[in-house]
Amino acid sequence: MTGLLDGVVVPLVTPMSAPGVPSTDAGEPLLRAMAETGVRRLMLLGSNGEGPLIPASVAAEFAREATARWHALVPAGTVLVNVTAPGTDEAGRRASDAAAAGADALVLSPPTYFRHRDDEVVAHYAAMARYGLPVVAYNTPARATPISPACVDALVGLSHVVGVKDSSGDMDVLRYMIEAARRRPDFAVSQGDEQRLAEALRAGADGITPGTANLAPLLALELAAATDDATLDRLQSLTTQLTRLHGVRPGVPSVKALLSAEGLCPPHTAPPLAPCTDEEIRELTRVVAPLGRYLLRRDS
């Protein structure tokens, strides 16, 4: 399947009906608003989706329900499911669950916790071929072994690996990936670093996967579609402004607090993550207020 990483992939937060309890029903307003805004591609259970904090059996059920709901809302839409795990066996279990859930593709970082040699990383990706879905490699050096240039070259040679999402923040790494991708027409590159979205698109990235798209998907869609430097710079500046919310409270709790204020998604997170305080919510609201027209609303 081609086009999996084109334009915008929203790395969706995981709606929860209670702390640690994923619920597609609780996220119905969010999914509907995303669809109405023009979003076509979702990534489930990544870092924004608290995937590492959700047990595999629970994640499988959520992936099944959320995938079915998204395909009903957006018949031509796609769902990528992150199956990253510390080892190949556990990643394989999650990959099998994602395939059974109807996912369109898998997202997979190198194994977490331990640092691994290049040959081990490549073997990890090669093992995913048996699950019959396209695989997007996920380069997130802060959480897993970095995908080296040698690994990039090897991954381009694996037919079931169809692209890479890079969250390294290193433009030299991203440019190497873009250059390597030219050897395969169906291999794509997506930028995950919210500070360098415009720079990546100028360099030839196929798309972007910013966590900020949970709050402002229209901003991400306009940025990905921009064709002139002035527009790219303006929209990147707004995106950078939006990321200041993480100076109030880093990560998923701040995003969910703002979505909850709009009635789009409950504020619940998976333990040990704790919800934002009232004081943090007031400050978050102040920080994002200038982005008003881009912020996702329940009636978007």
Coordinates of C-alpha atoms in Angstrom, one line a residue:
M1 CA 0.0 0.0 0.0
T2 CA 1.4 3.4 -1.0
G3 CA 0.6 6.8 0.4
L4 CA 0.6 5.7 4.0
L5 CA 2.8 8.6 5.1
D6 CA 1.7 11.2 2.6
G7 CA 0.5 14.5 4.0
V8 CA -0.5 14.3 7.7
V9 CA -0.6 11.3 10.0
V10 CA -2.2 12.2 13.3
P11 CA -0.5 10.3 16.2
L12 CA -3.8 10.0 18.1
V13 CA -4.1 10.2 21.8
T14 CA -5.9 7.2 23.3
P15 CA -9.3 8.3 24.7
M16 CA -10.0 6.7 28.0
S17 CA -13.2 6.3 30.0
A18 CA -11.2 6.0 33.2
P19 CA -7.5 6.1 34.0
G20 CA -5.8 3.3 32.0
V21 CA -9.1 2.2 30.3
P22 CA -9.0 2.9 26.5
S23 CA -12.4 3.6 25.0
T24 CA -13.4 4.3 21.4
D25 CA -16.8 5.5 22.7
A26 CA -15.1 8.1 24.9
G27 CA -13.2 9.3 21.8
E28 CA -16.2 9.4 19.4
P29 CA -16.3 13.3 19.4
L30 CA -12.6 13.4 18.8
L31 CA -12.7 10.9 15.9
R32 CA -15.7 12.7 14.3
A33 CA -14.0 16.1 14.6
M34 CA -10.8 14.8 13.1
A35 CA -12.7 13.3 10.1
E36 CA -14.7 16.5 9.6
T37 CA -11.5 18.5 9.6
G38 CA -10.1 16.5 6.7
V39 CA -7.8 14.1 8.5
R40 CA -7.4 10.8 6.7
R41 CA -4.6 9.0 8.5
L42 CA -4.3 8.0 12.1
M43 CA -1.5 6.3 14.1
L44 CA -2.7 4.5 17.2
L45 CA -0.8 3.6 20.4
G46 CA 2.4 5.6 19.7
S47 CA 4.0 7.8 22.4
N48 CA 1.1 10.3 22.1
G49 CA -1.2 7.3 22.4
E50 CA 0.5 6.0 25.5
G51 CA 1.1 2.7 23.8
P52 CA 3.9 1.5 26.1
L53 CA 1.6 2.0 29.1
I54 CA -1.3 -0.1 27.8
P55 CA -1.2 -3.9 28.2
A56 CA -1.2 -5.8 24.9
S57 CA -4.6 -7.4 25.4
V58 CA -6.2 -4.1 26.1
A59 CA -4.4 -2.4 23.3
A60 CA -5.7 -5.1 20.9
E61 CA -9.3 -4.4 21.7
F62 CA -8.9 -0.7 21.4
A63 CA -7.1 -1.0 18.1
R64 CA -10.0 -3.2 16.8
E65 CA -12.7 -0.8 17.8
A66 CA -10.9 2.4 16.9
T67 CA -9.9 1.0 13.5
A68 CA -13.4 0.0 12.7
R69 CA -14.8 3.3 13.8
W70 CA -12.3 5.3 11.7
H71 CA -12.9 3.2 8.6
A72 CA -16.6 3.8 9.1
L73 CA -16.1 7.6 9.4
V74 CA -13.5 7.8 6.6
P75 CA -13.9 4.8 4.2
A76 CA -10.7 5.7 2.3
G77 CA -8.9 6.5 5.6
T78 CA -5.9 4.5 7.0
V79 CA -5.0 3.4 10.4
L80 CA -1.4 2.6 11.4
V81 CA -0.9 0.8 14.7
N82 CA 2.3 1.1 16.7
V83 CA 3.5 -2.3 17.9
T84 CA 6.8 -1.3 19.5
A85 CA 8.1 -3.5 22.3
P86 CA 11.3 -4.4 24.1
G87 CA 11.7 -7.6 22.1
T88 CA 10.8 -9.3 18.8
D89 CA 8.4 -11.8 20.3
E90 CA 6.3 -9.2 22.1
A91 CA 6.3 -6.9 19.0
G92 CA 5.2 -9.9 17.0
R93 CA 2.3 -10.6 19.4
R94 CA 1.2 -6.9 19.1
A95 CA 1.6 -7.1 15.3
S96 CA -0.6 -10.2 15.1
D97 CA -3.2 -8.4 17.2
A98 CA -3.0 -5.3 15.0
A99 CA -3.5 -7.4 11.8
A100 CA -6.5 -9.1 13.4
A101 CA -7.9 -5.6 14.3
G102 CA -7.9 -4.6 10.7
A103 CA -5.0 -2.2 10.8
D104 CA -3.7 -0.9 7.4
A105 CA 0.0 -0.9 8.6
L106 CA 2.3 -1.4 11.5
V107 CA 4.6 1.1 13.1
L108 CA 7.6 -0.3 14.8
S109 CA 10.7 1.2 16.5
P110 CA 13.8 -0.8 17.2
P111 CA 13.5 -2.9 20.4
T112 CA 13.3 -0.7 23.5
Y113 CA 15.3 -0.7 26.8
F114 CA 18.5 -2.4 25.6
R115 CA 20.8 -0.9 22.9
H116 CA 21.1 -3.3 19.9
R117 CA 23.5 -3.9 17.0
D118 CA 22.5 -3.0 13.5
D119 CA 22.1 -6.7 12.5
E120 CA 19.8 -7.2 15.5
V121 CA 17.7 -4.2 14.5
V122 CA 17.4 -5.4 10.9
A123 CA 16.4 -8.9 12.0
H124 CA 13.7 -7.4 14.3
Y125 CA 12.2 -5.6 11.3
A126 CA 12.6 -8.7 9.0
A127 CA 10.6 -10.8 11.4
M128 CA 7.5 -8.6 11.0
A129 CA 7.1 -9.8 7.3
R130 CA 5.1 -12.8 8.5
Y131 CA 2.2 -10.6 9.7
G132 CA 1.2 -9.5 6.2
L133 CA 1.1 -5.8 6.7
P134 CA 3.3 -2.9 5.5
V135 CA 5.7 -1.8 8.2
V136 CA 6.7 1.8 8.9
A137 CA 10.0 2.1 10.8
Y138 CA 9.9 4.5 13.8
N139 CA 13.2 6.3 14.6
T140 CA 12.9 7.6 18.2
P141 CA 16.4 7.6 19.6
A142 CA 15.3 8.9 23.0
R143 CA 13.3 5.7 23.6
A144 CA 15.0 3.0 21.5
T145 CA 18.2 2.2 19.6
P146 CA 18.7 4.8 16.9
I147 CA 18.2 3.7 13.3
S148 CA 21.6 4.1 11.8
P149 CA 22.4 4.9 8.1
A150 CA 23.4 1.2 7.6
C151 CA 20.0 0.2 9.0
V152 CA 18.2 2.6 6.8
D153 CA 19.9 1.1 3.8
A154 CA 19.0 -2.4 4.9
L155 CA 15.3 -1.4 5.6
V156 CA 14.9 0.0 2.1
G157 CA 15.8 -3.5 0.9
L158 CA 13.0 -5.1 2.9
S159 CA 9.9 -5.0 0.7
H160 CA 7.4 -5.1 3.6
V161 CA 9.0 -2.0 5.1
V162 CA 7.4 0.9 3.3
G163 CA 8.8 4.0 5.1
V164 CA 10.1 5.6 8.2
K165 CA 8.9 8.1 10.7
D166 CA 11.8 10.1 12.1
S167 CA 11.5 11.7 15.5
S168 CA 15.3 12.2 16.0
G169 CA 15.2 15.9 15.4
D170 CA 18.5 15.5 13.4
M171 CA 18.1 16.9 9.9
D172 CA 21.2 15.1 8.7
V173 CA 19.5 11.8 9.7
L174 CA 16.3 12.8 7.9
R175 CA 18.1 13.9 4.8
Y176 CA 19.9 10.5 4.6
M177 CA 16.5 8.8 4.9
I178 CA 15.0 10.9 2.1
E179 CA 18.0 10.2 -0.1
A180 CA 17.8 6.4 0.6
A181 CA 14.1 6.4 -0.1
R182 CA 14.7 7.6 -3.7
R183 CA 15.9 4.0 -4.4
R184 CA 12.3 2.8 -3.9
P185 CA 9.3 4.6 -5.2
D186 CA 7.0 3.1 -2.6
F187 CA 9.3 4.0 0.4
A188 CA 8.2 7.2 2.2
V189 CA 9.6 9.5 4.9
S190 CA 7.6 11.4 7.6
Q191 CA 8.9 14.0 10.0
G192 CA 7.8 13.6 13.6
D193 CA 9.8 16.5 15.1
E194 CA 7.3 19.4 15.5
Q195 CA 10.1 22.0 15.5
R196 CA 11.3 21.0 12.0
L197 CA 8.2 20.2 10.0
A198 CA 8.7 22.9 7.4
E199 CA 12.4 22.1 7.0
A200 CA 11.6 18.5 6.4
L201 CA 9.0 19.2 3.8
R202 CA 11.5 21.5 2.0
A203 CA 14.0 18.7 2.1
G204 CA 11.6 16.3 0.4
A205 CA 9.8 14.5 3.2
D206 CA 6.5 12.9 2.1
G207 CA 4.6 14.0 5.1
I208 CA 4.5 14.9 8.8
T209 CA 3.4 13.2 12.0
P210 CA 3.2 15.9 14.6
G211 CA 1.7 15.3 18.1
T212 CA 0.3 18.9 17.8
A213 CA -2.1 17.6 15.2
N214 CA -4.2 16.2 18.0
L215 CA -5.1 19.8 19.0
A216 CA -4.7 21.6 15.7
P217 CA -5.1 19.2 12.7
L218 CA -6.0 21.9 10.3
L219 CA -2.7 23.7 11.0
A220 CA -0.9 20.4 10.2
L221 CA -2.9 19.9 7.1
E222 CA -2.3 23.4 5.8
L223 CA 1.4 23.1 6.6
A224 CA 1.8 19.8 4.8
A225 CA 0.0 21.3 1.7
A226 CA 2.0 24.5 1.6
T227 CA 4.0 25.1 -1.5
D228 CA 5.8 28.4 -0.8
D229 CA 8.4 29.3 1.8
A230 CA 6.5 32.2 3.3
T231 CA 3.5 30.0 4.1
L232 CA 5.7 27.2 5.4
D233 CA 7.5 29.6 7.7
R234 CA 4.3 31.1 9.0
L235 CA 2.7 27.8 9.7
Q236 CA 5.9 26.4 11.3
S237 CA 6.0 29.4 13.5
L238 CA 2.4 28.8 14.7
T239 CA 3.2 25.1 15.3
T240 CA 6.3 26.1 17.4
Q241 CA 4.1 28.4 19.3
L242 CA 1.7 25.6 20.0
T243 CA 4.5 23.4 21.4
R244 CA 4.9 25.8 24.2
L245 CA 2.2 24.0 26.0
H246 CA 4.8 21.4 26.9
G247 CA 6.5 24.1 28.9
V248 CA 3.5 24.1 31.2
R249 CA 3.1 20.3 31.4
P250 CA 5.1 18.0 29.1
G251 CA 3.4 15.3 27.1
V252 CA 0.0 13.7 26.8
P253 CA -1.7 15.0 30.0
S254 CA -1.6 18.6 28.6
V255 CA -3.0 17.6 25.2
K256 CA -5.8 15.6 26.8
A257 CA -6.6 18.4 29.2
L258 CA -7.2 20.8 26.3
L259 CA -9.2 18.3 24.4
S260 CA -11.3 17.6 27.4
A261 CA -12.0 21.3 27.8
E262 CA -13.6 21.2 24.3
G263 CA -15.6 18.1 25.1
L264 CA -13.6 16.0 22.6
C265 CA -11.9 13.5 24.9
P266 CA -11.8 12.8 28.6
P267 CA -8.6 13.9 30.4
H268 CA -7.8 10.4 31.7
T269 CA -4.3 9.0 31.2
A270 CA -2.7 5.6 31.9
P271 CA -0.9 5.3 35.2
P272 CA 1.5 6.5 36.3
L273 CA 0.7 9.6 34.2
A274 CA -1.5 12.0 36.2
P275 CA -4.0 14.5 34.9
C276 CA -3.2 18.2 34.8
T277 CA -4.0 20.4 37.8
D278 CA -6.6 23.2 37.6
E279 CA -3.7 25.7 37.6
E280 CA -2.0 23.9 34.7
I281 CA -5.2 23.8 32.7
R282 CA -5.6 27.6 33.1
E283 CA -2.1 28.2 31.9
L284 CA -2.5 25.8 29.0
T285 CA -5.6 27.5 27.9
R286 CA -3.8 30.9 27.9
V287 CA -0.8 29.5 25.9
V288 CA -2.9 28.1 23.1
A289 CA -5.5 30.9 22.9
P290 CA -3.7 32.7 20.1
L291 CA -4.0 29.6 17.9
G292 CA -7.8 29.9 18.3
R293 CA -8.9 29.4 14.7
Y294 CA -6.8 26.3 14.3
L295 CA -7.7 24.5 17.5
L296 CA -10.0 21.5 17.1
R297 CA -13.6 22.1 18.3
R298 CA -16.3 19.7 18.9
D299 CA -18.4 21.3 16.1
S300 CA -15.4 21.6 13.7

